[in-house]
PDB file of C-alpha atoms in Angstrom:
ATOM      1  CA  MET A   1     122.030 216.853  27.811  1.00  0.00           C
ATOM      2  CA  TYR A   2     124.507 214.790  26.078  1.00  0.00           C
ATOM      3  CA  LYS A   3     123.861 214.090  22.275  1.00  0.00           C
ATOM      4  CA  ILE A   4     124.201 210.421  22.283  1.00  0.00           C
ATOM      5  CA  ILE A   5     121.357 209.168  19.760  1.00  0.00           C
ATOM      6  CA  GLU A   6     122.268 212.185  17.569  1.00  0.00           C
ATOM      7  CA  LYS A   7     125.608 210.521  17.040  1.00  0.00           C
ATOM      8  CA  SER A   8     124.206 207.008  16.601  1.00  0.00           C
ATOM      9  CA  TYR A   9     126.078 206.444  13.355  1.00  0.00           C
ATOM     10  CA  LEU A  10     129.422 207.173  15.161  1.00  0.00           C
ATOM     11  CA  TRP A  11     128.798 204.768  17.852  1.00  0.00           C
ATOM     12  CA  LEU A  12     127.694 202.046  15.560  1.00  0.00           C
ATOM     13  CA  THR A  13     130.690 202.618  13.355  1.00  0.00           C
ATOM     14  CA  ILE A  14     133.019 202.234  16.379  1.00  0.00           C
ATOM     15  CA  SER A  15     131.114 198.907  17.277  1.00  0.00           C
ATOM     16  CA  GLY A  16     131.563 197.805  13.721  1.00  0.00           C
ATOM     17  CA  ILE A  17     135.311 198.379  13.884  1.00  0.00           C
ATOM     18  CA  PHE A  18     135.616 196.354  17.089  1.00  0.00           C
ATOM     19  CA  ILE A  19     133.441 193.666  15.664  1.00  0.00           C
ATOM     20  CA  ALA A  20     135.647 193.482  12.535  1.00  0.00           C
ATOM     21  CA  LEU A  21     138.864 193.339  14.800  1.00  0.00           C
ATOM     22  CA  SER A  22     137.312 190.660  16.716  1.00  0.00           C
ATOM     23  CA  VAL A  23     136.526 188.460  13.800  1.00  0.00           C
ATOM     24  CA  ILE A  24     139.999 188.914  12.577  1.00  0.00           C
ATOM     25  CA  PHE A  25     141.457 187.860  15.948  1.00  0.00           C
ATOM     26  CA  ILE A  26     139.183 184.853  16.037  1.00  0.00           C
ATOM     27  CA  ILE A  27     140.170 183.830  12.565  1.00  0.00           C
ATOM     28  CA  ALA A  28     143.828 184.521  12.979  1.00  0.00           C
ATOM     29  CA  PHE A  29     144.455 183.099  16.387  1.00  0.00           C
ATOM     30  CA  GLY A  30     141.566 180.945  17.218  1.00  0.00           C
ATOM     31  CA  LEU A  31     140.604 180.094  20.899  1.00  0.00           C
ATOM     32  CA  ARG A  32     143.033 178.314  23.176  1.00  0.00           C
ATOM     33  CA  LEU A  33     140.748 175.435  24.266  1.00  0.00           C
ATOM     34  CA  GLY A  34     141.118 174.039  27.707  1.00  0.00           C
ATOM     35  CA  VAL A  35     140.793 170.418  28.916  1.00  0.00           C
ATOM     36  CA  ASP A  36     136.882 170.781  29.203  1.00  0.00           C
ATOM     37  CA  TYR A  37     136.535 171.346  25.457  1.00  0.00           C
ATOM     38  CA  LYS A  38     139.542 169.346  23.681  1.00  0.00           C
ATOM     39  CA  GLY A  39     139.779 166.575  26.245  1.00  0.00           C
ATOM     40  CA  GLY A  40     142.761 165.867  28.591  1.00  0.00           C
ATOM     41  CA  THR A  41     143.871 165.514  32.066  1.00  0.00           C
ATOM     42  CA  ALA A  42     144.006 168.286  34.804  1.00  0.00           C
ATOM     43  CA  ILE A  43     146.060 167.678  37.929  1.00  0.00           C
ATOM     44  CA  GLN A  44     146.404 170.200  40.661  1.00  0.00           C
ATOM     45  CA  ILE A  45     149.435 169.328  42.991  1.00  0.00           C
ATOM     46  CA  GLN A  46     150.912 171.029  46.052  1.00  0.00           C
ATOM     47  CA  THR A  47     154.549 170.892  46.781  1.00  0.00           C
ATOM     48  CA  SER A  48     157.265 173.110  48.769  1.00  0.00           C
ATOM     49  CA  SER A  49     159.944 172.623  46.227  1.00  0.00           C
ATOM     50  CA  VAL A  50     161.397 175.915  45.189  1.00  0.00           C
ATOM     51  CA  GLU A  51     162.180 174.944  41.565  1.00  0.00           C
ATOM     52  CA  LYS A  52     158.726 173.054  41.243  1.00  0.00           C
ATOM     53  CA  ASN A  53     158.086 174.142  37.774  1.00  0.00           C
ATOM     54  CA  LYS A  54     161.470 173.035  36.283  1.00  0.00           C
ATOM     55  CA  ILE A  55     161.297 169.590  38.109  1.00  0.00           C
ATOM     56  CA  VAL A  56     157.791 169.103  36.698  1.00  0.00           C
ATOM     57  CA  GLU A  57     159.016 169.835  33.196  1.00  0.00           C
ATOM     58  CA  GLU A  58     161.837 167.379  33.667  1.00  0.00           C
ATOM     59  CA  ILE A  59     159.438 164.707  34.651  1.00  0.00           C
ATOM     60  CA  PHE A  60     157.185 165.294  31.773  1.00  0.00           C
ATOM     61  CA  ALA A  61     160.133 165.066  29.401  1.00  0.00           C
ATOM     62  CA  GLU A  62     161.283 161.759  31.012  1.00  0.00           C
ATOM     63  CA  ASN A  63     157.736 160.481  30.399  1.00  0.00           C
ATOM     64  CA  LYS A  64     157.823 161.698  26.805  1.00  0.00           C
ATOM     65  CA  ILE A  65     154.896 164.072  27.531  1.00  0.00           C
ATOM     66  CA  GLU A  66     155.452 166.905  24.988  1.00  0.00           C
ATOM     67  CA  THR A  67     152.138 168.820  25.152  1.00  0.00           C
ATOM     68  CA  PHE A  68     151.363 170.317  28.632  1.00  0.00           C
ATOM     69  CA  GLN A  69     150.571 173.488  30.512  1.00  0.00           C
ATOM     70  CA  ILE A  70     151.957 174.405  34.076  1.00  0.00           C
ATOM     71  CA  LYS A  71     150.308 177.300  35.828  1.00  0.00           C
ATOM     72  CA  GLU A  72     150.453 178.695  39.443  1.00  0.00           C
ATOM     73  CA  ALA A  73     147.330 178.003  41.249  1.00  0.00           C
ATOM     74  CA  GLY A  74     147.940 179.359  44.563  1.00  0.00           C
ATOM     75  CA  ASN A  75     150.335 178.968  47.585  1.00  0.00           C
ATOM     76  CA  ASN A  76     152.772 176.186  46.557  1.00  0.00           C
ATOM     77  CA  GLN A  77     150.279 174.838  44.149  1.00  0.00           C
ATOM     78  CA  LEU A  78     150.475 174.109  40.441  1.00  0.00           C
ATOM     79  CA  MET A  79     147.733 173.224  37.862  1.00  0.00           C
ATOM     80  CA  LEU A  80     148.955 170.818  35.250  1.00  0.00           C
ATOM     81  CA  LYS A  81     147.101 170.233  32.091  1.00  0.00           C
ATOM     82  CA  LEU A  82     148.177 167.386  29.556  1.00  0.00           C
ATOM     83  CA  PRO A  83     146.740 164.922  27.358  1.00  0.00           C
ATOM     84  CA  VAL A  84     144.420 162.067  28.550  1.00  0.00           C
ATOM     85  CA  LEU A  85     146.469 159.865  30.840  1.00  0.00           C
ATOM     86  CA  THR A  86     145.842 156.104  31.344  1.00  0.00           C
ATOM     87  CA  ASN A  87     145.686 154.857  34.971  1.00  0.00           C
ATOM     88  CA  GLU A  88     149.192 153.338  34.489  1.00  0.00           C
ATOM     89  CA  GLU A  89     150.761 156.631  33.347  1.00  0.00           C
ATOM     90  CA  HIS A  90     149.004 158.545  36.160  1.00  0.00           C
ATOM     91  CA  THR A  91     150.617 156.109  38.751  1.00  0.00           C
ATOM     92  CA  ASN A  92     153.968 156.532  37.107  1.00  0.00           C
ATOM     93  CA  LEU A  93     153.853 160.357  37.117  1.00  0.00           C
ATOM     94  CA  THR A  94     152.591 160.286  40.818  1.00  0.00           C
ATOM     95  CA  ALA A  95     155.544 158.049  41.813  1.00  0.00           C
ATOM     96  CA  LYS A  96     157.973 160.488  40.036  1.00  0.00           C
ATOM     97  CA  PHE A  97     156.276 163.580  41.725  1.00  0.00           C
ATOM     98  CA  LYS A  98     156.622 161.927  45.171  1.00  0.00           C
ATOM     99  CA  GLU A  99     160.285 161.012  44.495  1.00  0.00           C
ATOM    100  CA  LYS A 100     161.554 164.410  43.330  1.00  0.00           C
ATOM    101  CA  LEU A 101     159.083 166.921  44.812  1.00  0.00           C
ATOM    102  CA  GLU A 102     159.194 168.095  48.573  1.00  0.00           C
ATOM    103  CA  ASN A 103     155.939 167.541  50.498  1.00  0.00           C
ATOM    104  CA  TYR A 104     154.004 166.529  47.467  1.00  0.00           C
ATOM    105  CA  SER A 105     150.358 166.047  47.492  1.00  0.00           C
ATOM    106  CA  GLU A 106     147.763 165.737  44.768  1.00  0.00           C
ATOM    107  CA  GLU A 107     144.795 168.057  45.389  1.00  0.00           C
ATOM    108  CA  SER A 108     142.730 167.206  42.392  1.00  0.00           C
ATOM    109  CA  TYR A 109     142.706 165.081  39.355  1.00  0.00           C
ATOM    110  CA  ASP A 110     140.250 165.230  36.551  1.00  0.00           C
ATOM    111  CA  THR A 111     140.173 163.651  32.977  1.00  0.00           C
ATOM    112  CA  VAL A 112     137.903 164.522  30.199  1.00  0.00           C
ATOM    113  CA  GLY A 113     137.538 162.256  27.175  1.00  0.00           C
ATOM    114  CA  PRO A 114     136.857 163.462  23.654  1.00  0.00           C
ATOM    115  CA  SER A 115     133.282 162.444  23.736  1.00  0.00           C
ATOM    116  CA  ILE A 116     132.630 164.365  26.914  1.00  0.00           C
ATOM    117  CA  SER A 117     134.394 167.446  25.590  1.00  0.00           C
ATOM    118  CA  LYS A 118     132.277 167.328  22.334  1.00  0.00           C
ATOM    119  CA  ASP A 119     129.066 167.065  24.427  1.00  0.00           C
ATOM    120  CA  LEU A 120     129.990 169.768  26.712  1.00  0.00           C
ATOM    121  CA  THR A 121     130.727 172.066  23.568  1.00  0.00           C
ATOM    122  CA  ARG A 122     127.386 171.283  22.025  1.00  0.00           C
ATOM    123  CA  LYS A 123     125.565 172.084  25.402  1.00  0.00           C
ATOM    124  CA  SER A 124     127.527 175.307  25.811  1.00  0.00           C
ATOM    125  CA  ILE A 125     126.197 176.496  22.403  1.00  0.00           C
ATOM    126  CA  TYR A 126     122.831 175.481  23.194  1.00  0.00           C
ATOM    127  CA  ALA A 127     123.023 177.405  26.515  1.00  0.00           C
ATOM    128  CA  VAL A 128     123.972 180.775  24.689  1.00  0.00           C
ATOM    129  CA  ILE A 129     121.295 180.274  22.000  1.00  0.00           C
ATOM    130  CA  LEU A 130     118.574 179.558  24.442  1.00  0.00           C
ATOM    131  CA  ALA A 131     119.516 182.405  26.667  1.00  0.00           C
ATOM    132  CA  SER A 132     119.418 184.738  23.686  1.00  0.00           C
ATOM    133  CA  LEU A 133     115.858 183.425  22.578  1.00  0.00           C
ATOM    134  CA  GLY A 134     114.746 183.710  26.335  1.00  0.00           C
ATOM    135  CA  ILE A 135     115.917 187.302  26.388  1.00  0.00           C
ATOM    136  CA  ILE A 136     114.107 188.326  23.179  1.00  0.00           C
ATOM    137  CA  ILE A 137     110.721 186.636  24.503  1.00  0.00           C
ATOM    138  CA  TYR A 138     111.098 188.056  28.107  1.00  0.00           C
ATOM    139  CA  ILE A 139     111.784 191.705  26.873  1.00  0.00           C
ATOM    140  CA  ALA A 140     108.867 191.424  24.278  1.00  0.00           C
ATOM    141  CA  TRP A 141     106.569 190.124  27.199  1.00  0.00           C
ATOM    142  CA  ALA A 142     107.793 192.725  29.752  1.00  0.00           C
ATOM    143  CA  PHE A 143     107.302 195.608  27.325  1.00  0.00           C
ATOM    144  CA  LYS A 144     104.060 194.245  25.721  1.00  0.00           C
ATOM    145  CA  ARG A 145     101.962 197.224  26.967  1.00  0.00           C
ATOM    146  CA  ILE A 146     104.320 199.780  25.349  1.00  0.00           C
ATOM    147  CA  PRO A 147     102.291 202.417  23.286  1.00  0.00           C
ATOM    148  CA  LYS A 148     102.553 202.216  19.565  1.00  0.00           C
ATOM    149  CA  PRO A 149     104.527 202.901  17.277  1.00  0.00           C
ATOM    150  CA  LEU A 150     106.895 201.368  19.726  1.00  0.00           C
ATOM    151  CA  SER A 151     107.148 197.545  19.363  1.00  0.00           C
ATOM    152  CA  PRO A 152     108.088 195.230  22.260  1.00  0.00           C
ATOM    153  CA  TRP A 153     109.516 192.732  19.662  1.00  0.00           C
ATOM    154  CA  LYS A 154     111.945 195.471  18.241  1.00  0.00           C
ATOM    155  CA  PHE A 155     113.021 196.073  21.740  1.00  0.00           C
ATOM    156  CA  GLY A 156     113.767 192.431  22.241  1.00  0.00           C
ATOM    157  CA  LEU A 157     115.659 192.121  19.017  1.00  0.00           C
ATOM    158  CA  CYS A 158     117.704 195.226  19.513  1.00  0.00           C
ATOM    159  CA  ALA A 159     118.661 194.028  22.854  1.00  0.00           C
ATOM    160  CA  THR A 160     119.731 190.607  21.488  1.00  0.00           C
ATOM    161  CA  VAL A 161     121.788 192.234  18.689  1.00  0.00           C
ATOM    162  CA  ALA A 162     123.560 194.320  21.354  1.00  0.00           C
ATOM    163  CA  LEU A 163     124.169 191.118  23.309  1.00  0.00           C
ATOM    164  CA  ILE A 164     125.736 189.397  20.237  1.00  0.00           C
ATOM    165  CA  HIS A 165     127.889 192.529  19.813  1.00  0.00           C
ATOM    166  CA  ASP A 166     129.191 192.100  23.408  1.00  0.00           C
ATOM    167  CA  LEU A 167     129.708 188.383  23.162  1.00  0.00           C
ATOM    168  CA  LEU A 168     131.489 188.607  19.777  1.00  0.00           C
ATOM    169  CA  ILE A 169     133.909 191.355  20.915  1.00  0.00           C
ATOM    170  CA  THR A 170     134.589 189.375  24.121  1.00  0.00           C
ATOM    171  CA  ILE A 171     135.297 186.336  22.287  1.00  0.00           C
ATOM    172  CA  GLY A 172     137.634 188.283  19.931  1.00  0.00           C
ATOM    173  CA  PHE A 173     139.691 189.697  22.753  1.00  0.00           C
ATOM    174  CA  VAL A 174     139.792 186.266  24.564  1.00  0.00           C
ATOM    175  CA  ALA A 175     141.413 185.025  21.266  1.00  0.00           C
ATOM    176  CA  LEU A 176     143.826 187.783  21.225  1.00  0.00           C
ATOM    177  CA  ALA A 177     144.778 187.169  24.931  1.00  0.00           C
ATOM    178  CA  GLY A 178     145.071 183.332  24.261  1.00  0.00           C
ATOM    179  CA  HIS A 179     147.548 183.919  21.511  1.00  0.00           C
ATOM    180  CA  PHE A 180     149.986 185.663  23.862  1.00  0.00           C
ATOM    181  CA  PHE A 181     149.138 184.424  27.233  1.00  0.00           C
ATOM    182  CA  SER A 182     149.096 180.676  28.375  1.00  0.00           C
ATOM    183  CA  TRP A 183     146.710 181.386  31.056  1.00  0.00           C
ATOM    184  CA  MET A 184     143.967 182.624  28.950  1.00  0.00           C
ATOM    185  CA  GLU A 185     141.936 179.361  27.700  1.00  0.00           C
ATOM    186  CA  VAL A 186     138.373 178.509  26.989  1.00  0.00           C
ATOM    187  CA  ASP A 187     136.925 176.177  29.595  1.00  0.00           C
ATOM    188  CA  ALA A 188     133.484 175.796  31.500  1.00  0.00           C
ATOM    189  CA  LEU A 189     134.283 178.992  33.360  1.00  0.00           C
ATOM    190  CA  PHE A 190     134.439 180.860  29.963  1.00  0.00           C
ATOM    191  CA  ILE A 191     130.901 179.934  29.141  1.00  0.00           C
ATOM    192  CA  THR A 192     129.836 180.861  32.697  1.00  0.00           C
ATOM    193  CA  ALA A 193     131.458 184.326  32.136  1.00  0.00           C
ATOM    194  CA  LEU A 194     129.552 184.702  28.767  1.00  0.00           C
ATOM    195  CA  LEU A 195     126.410 183.901  30.403  1.00  0.00           C
ATOM    196  CA  THR A 196     127.024 186.343  33.126  1.00  0.00           C
ATOM    197  CA  ILE A 197     127.975 189.082  30.621  1.00  0.00           C
ATOM    198  CA  MET A 198     124.555 188.432  28.944  1.00  0.00           C
ATOM    199  CA  GLY A 199     122.726 188.836  32.123  1.00  0.00           C
ATOM    200  CA  PHE A 200     124.535 191.998  33.126  1.00  0.00           C
ATOM    201  CA  SER A 201     124.144 193.636  29.913  1.00  0.00           C
ATOM    202  CA  VAL A 202     120.559 192.980  29.418  1.00  0.00           C
ATOM    203  CA  HIS A 203     119.826 194.301  32.835  1.00  0.00           C
ATOM    204  CA  ASP A 204     121.464 197.504  31.882  1.00  0.00           C
ATOM    205  CA  THR A 205     119.627 197.715  28.695  1.00  0.00           C
ATOM    206  CA  ILE A 206     116.266 197.102  30.331  1.00  0.00           C
ATOM    207  CA  VAL A 207     116.849 199.980  32.566  1.00  0.00           C
ATOM    208  CA  VAL A 208     117.294 202.334  29.631  1.00  0.00           C
ATOM    209  CA  TYR A 209     114.321 200.812  27.892  1.00  0.00           C
ATOM    210  CA  ASP A 210     112.027 201.078  30.915  1.00  0.00           C
ATOM    211  CA  ARG A 211     112.772 204.776  31.172  1.00  0.00           C
ATOM    212  CA  LEU A 212     112.186 205.001  27.410  1.00  0.00           C
ATOM    213  CA  ARG A 213     108.711 203.468  27.929  1.00  0.00           C
ATOM    214  CA  GLU A 214     107.872 205.815  30.802  1.00  0.00           C
ATOM    215  CA  ASN A 215     109.037 208.955  28.951  1.00  0.00           C
ATOM    216  CA  PHE A 216     106.931 207.844  25.896  1.00  0.00           C
ATOM    217  CA  ILE A 217     103.751 207.434  27.899  1.00  0.00           C
ATOM    218  CA  LYS A 218     104.404 210.862  29.375  1.00  0.00           C
ATOM    219  CA  ASN A 219     105.014 212.408  25.593  1.00  0.00           C
ATOM    220  CA  PRO A 220     103.505 210.129  23.301  1.00  0.00           C
ATOM    221  CA  HIS A 221     103.558 212.763  20.455  1.00  0.00           C
ATOM    222  CA  GLN A 222     107.221 213.746  21.045  1.00  0.00           C
ATOM    223  CA  ASP A 223     109.737 212.825  18.475  1.00  0.00           C
ATOM    224  CA  ILE A 224     111.174 209.137  19.244  1.00  0.00           C
ATOM    225  CA  LYS A 225     114.682 209.969  18.815  1.00  0.00           C
ATOM    226  CA  ARG A 226     114.396 212.896  21.369  1.00  0.00           C
ATOM    227  CA  THR A 227     112.494 210.606  23.830  1.00  0.00           C
ATOM    228  CA  ILE A 228     115.168 208.049  23.537  1.00  0.00           C
ATOM    229  CA  GLU A 229     117.923 210.673  24.004  1.00  0.00           C
ATOM    230  CA  GLU A 230     116.303 211.962  27.216  1.00  0.00           C
ATOM    231  CA  SER A 231     115.844 208.471  28.438  1.00  0.00           C
ATOM    232  CA  VAL A 232     119.591 207.533  27.822  1.00  0.00           C
ATOM    233  CA  ASN A 233     120.675 210.770  29.480  1.00  0.00           C
ATOM    234  CA  GLN A 234     118.557 210.161  32.488  1.00  0.00           C
ATOM    235  CA  THR A 235     119.936 206.664  33.123  1.00  0.00           C
ATOM    236  CA  LEU A 236     123.537 207.386  31.979  1.00  0.00           C
ATOM    237  CA  ALA A 237     124.845 208.178  35.472  1.00  0.00           C
ATOM    238  CA  ARG A 238     123.449 205.123  36.928  1.00  0.00           C
ATOM    239  CA  SER A 239     124.746 202.805  34.261  1.00  0.00           C
ATOM    240  CA  LEU A 240     128.295 204.088  34.428  1.00  0.00           C
ATOM    241  CA  ASN A 241     128.359 204.105  38.196  1.00  0.00           C
ATOM    242  CA  THR A 242     127.156 200.561  38.413  1.00  0.00           C
ATOM    243  CA  SER A 243     129.618 199.440  35.822  1.00  0.00           C
ATOM    244  CA  MET A 244     132.580 201.211  37.313  1.00  0.00           C
ATOM    245  CA  THR A 245     132.012 199.661  40.794  1.00  0.00           C
ATOM    246  CA  VAL A 246     131.908 196.283  39.110  1.00  0.00           C
ATOM    247  CA  LEU A 247     134.943 196.898  36.935  1.00  0.00           C
ATOM    248  CA  ILE A 248     136.933 198.076  40.007  1.00  0.00           C
ATOM    249  CA  VAL A 249     136.071 194.955  41.881  1.00  0.00           C
ATOM    250  CA  LEU A 250     136.981 192.783  38.845  1.00  0.00           C
ATOM    251  CA  LEU A 251     140.218 194.496  38.294  1.00  0.00           C
ATOM    252  CA  SER A 252     141.260 194.039  41.793  1.00  0.00           C
ATOM    253  CA  MET A 253     140.578 190.363  41.603  1.00  0.00           C
ATOM    254  CA  PHE A 254     142.372 190.235  38.332  1.00  0.00           C
ATOM    255  CA  LEU A 255     145.704 191.822  39.640  1.00  0.00           C
ATOM    256  CA  LEU A 256     145.583 190.283  43.125  1.00  0.00           C
ATOM    257  CA  GLY A 257     143.563 187.070  42.654  1.00  0.00           C
ATOM    258  CA  GLY A 258     145.094 183.599  41.756  1.00  0.00           C
ATOM    259  CA  THR A 259     145.792 182.557  38.231  1.00  0.00           C
ATOM    260  CA  ALA A 260     143.254 179.727  38.372  1.00  0.00           C
ATOM    261  CA  ILE A 261     140.466 182.376  37.876  1.00  0.00           C
ATOM    262  CA  ARG A 262     142.487 185.036  35.981  1.00  0.00           C
ATOM    263  CA  HIS A 263     141.080 183.910  32.524  1.00  0.00           C
ATOM    264  CA  PHE A 264     137.405 184.130  34.048  1.00  0.00           C
ATOM    265  CA  ILE A 265     137.949 187.561  35.521  1.00  0.00           C
ATOM    266  CA  TYR A 266     139.581 188.819  32.187  1.00  0.00           C
ATOM    267  CA  THR A 267     136.511 187.651  30.337  1.00  0.00           C
ATOM    268  CA  LEU A 268     134.222 189.369  32.584  1.00  0.00           C
ATOM    269  CA  ILE A 269     136.139 192.542  32.379  1.00  0.00           C
ATOM    270  CA  ILE A 270     135.925 192.826  28.647  1.00  0.00           C
ATOM    271  CA  GLY A 271     132.403 191.704  28.631  1.00  0.00           C
ATOM    272  CA  VAL A 272     131.173 194.235  31.241  1.00  0.00           C
ATOM    273  CA  PHE A 273     132.984 197.069  29.667  1.00  0.00           C
ATOM    274  CA  PHE A 274     131.546 196.480  26.328  1.00  0.00           C
ATOM    275  CA  GLY A 275     128.205 195.521  27.739  1.00  0.00           C
ATOM    276  CA  THR A 276     127.830 198.925  29.444  1.00  0.00           C
ATOM    277  CA  TYR A 277     128.866 200.600  26.102  1.00  0.00           C
ATOM    278  CA  SER A 278     126.408 198.569  24.132  1.00  0.00           C
ATOM    279  CA  SER A 279     123.477 199.304  26.477  1.00  0.00           C
ATOM    280  CA  ILE A 280     124.176 203.104  26.282  1.00  0.00           C
ATOM    281  CA  PHE A 281     125.338 203.512  22.740  1.00  0.00           C
ATOM    282  CA  VAL A 282     124.137 200.419  20.755  1.00  0.00           C
ATOM    283  CA  ALA A 283     120.949 199.027  22.019  1.00  0.00           C
ATOM    284  CA  SER A 284     119.198 202.431  22.310  1.00  0.00           C
ATOM    285  CA  ALA A 285     120.773 203.650  18.849  1.00  0.00           C
ATOM    286  CA  LEU A 286     119.146 200.649  17.222  1.00  0.00           C
ATOM    287  CA  VAL A 287     115.818 201.151  18.591  1.00  0.00           C
ATOM    288  CA  ALA A 288     115.934 204.890  17.588  1.00  0.00           C
ATOM    289  CA  LEU A 289     117.068 204.101  14.090  1.00  0.00           C
ATOM    290  CA  TRP A 290     114.598 201.289  13.484  1.00  0.00           C
ATOM    291  CA  HIS A 291     111.520 203.067  14.756  1.00  0.00           C
ATOM    292  CA  SER A 292     112.594 206.259  12.966  1.00  0.00           C
ATOM    293  CA  ASN A 293     112.971 204.421   9.670  1.00  0.00           C
ATOM    294  CA  SER A 294     109.690 202.563  10.208  1.00  0.00           C
ATOM    295  CA  ARG A 295     107.893 205.884  11.016  1.00  0.00           C
ATOM    296  CA  ASN A 296     109.399 207.605   7.906  1.00  0.00           C
ATOM    297  CA  LYS A 297     108.366 204.685   5.653  1.00  0.00           C
ATOM    298  CA  GLY A 298     104.690 205.077   6.988  1.00  0.00           C
ATOM    299  CA  LEU A 299     104.627 208.667   6.376  1.00  0.00           C
ATOM    300  CA  ALA A 300     105.975 208.161   2.817  1.00  0.00           C
ATOM    301  CA  ALA A 301     103.310 205.659   2.316  1.00  0.00           C
ATOM    302  CA  LYS A 302     100.643 208.127   3.242  1.00  0.00           C
TER     303      LYS A 302
END
């Protein structure tokens, strides 16, 4: 049996280091905001021109557009992101594209104004907060019949702390990637990835908690740390195998998929990796330490 809970302080120290690094990355680099959150125009075009990137850059220079991003978006396609365009500016750009690009066609055109981007930012924050509260309440309800001294609310809070751990580290590594790679930006897909990570992580945590409940009912007088140790070891292979299959698929998509979803897949890879880590080494360790401290205080009071 692997001594995982016995080394709880080691795992929590490692998590603390990653959290500290993530906070540094976020403060130092910030997040590269996409059109969804800072406002702007996104145009996806298709052309058979060989030097399409260079031609598009020249057209932008002619139209005095200094801030822009050009990304490959599939076979002979480009995703262009630039400041908000008026109808006249869009018409002029389209005319230039048709003139200088071979077999030009506009696949999509979206404009997000500042007010819409602020509203989307606010709703995204609310979504993450509500999901966290929902997880606490659900876990507390699902484990309401767990025998004392175990507490369902402690289970819910520890699971949520582990989720915050996953999200914070993921955001930190997104900030790091955004500093070095232009394809890494925060948009609506980024929030979708965070919510997906939350669901995956809490699913893994609940599996461990459920086994803990079963083992504690069978051996109610056994030391809590030992019961948690056994529960983690019994679910360890399942957690690792599940996560490895998911990561293999995500890595394949990241390496072979298009650039349009590369930032989304990257976020999922980081989140799933640390979500698996937190379910095994953080969520369970927090429950063990919290219940052990509560029990020791109770014994001291007697």
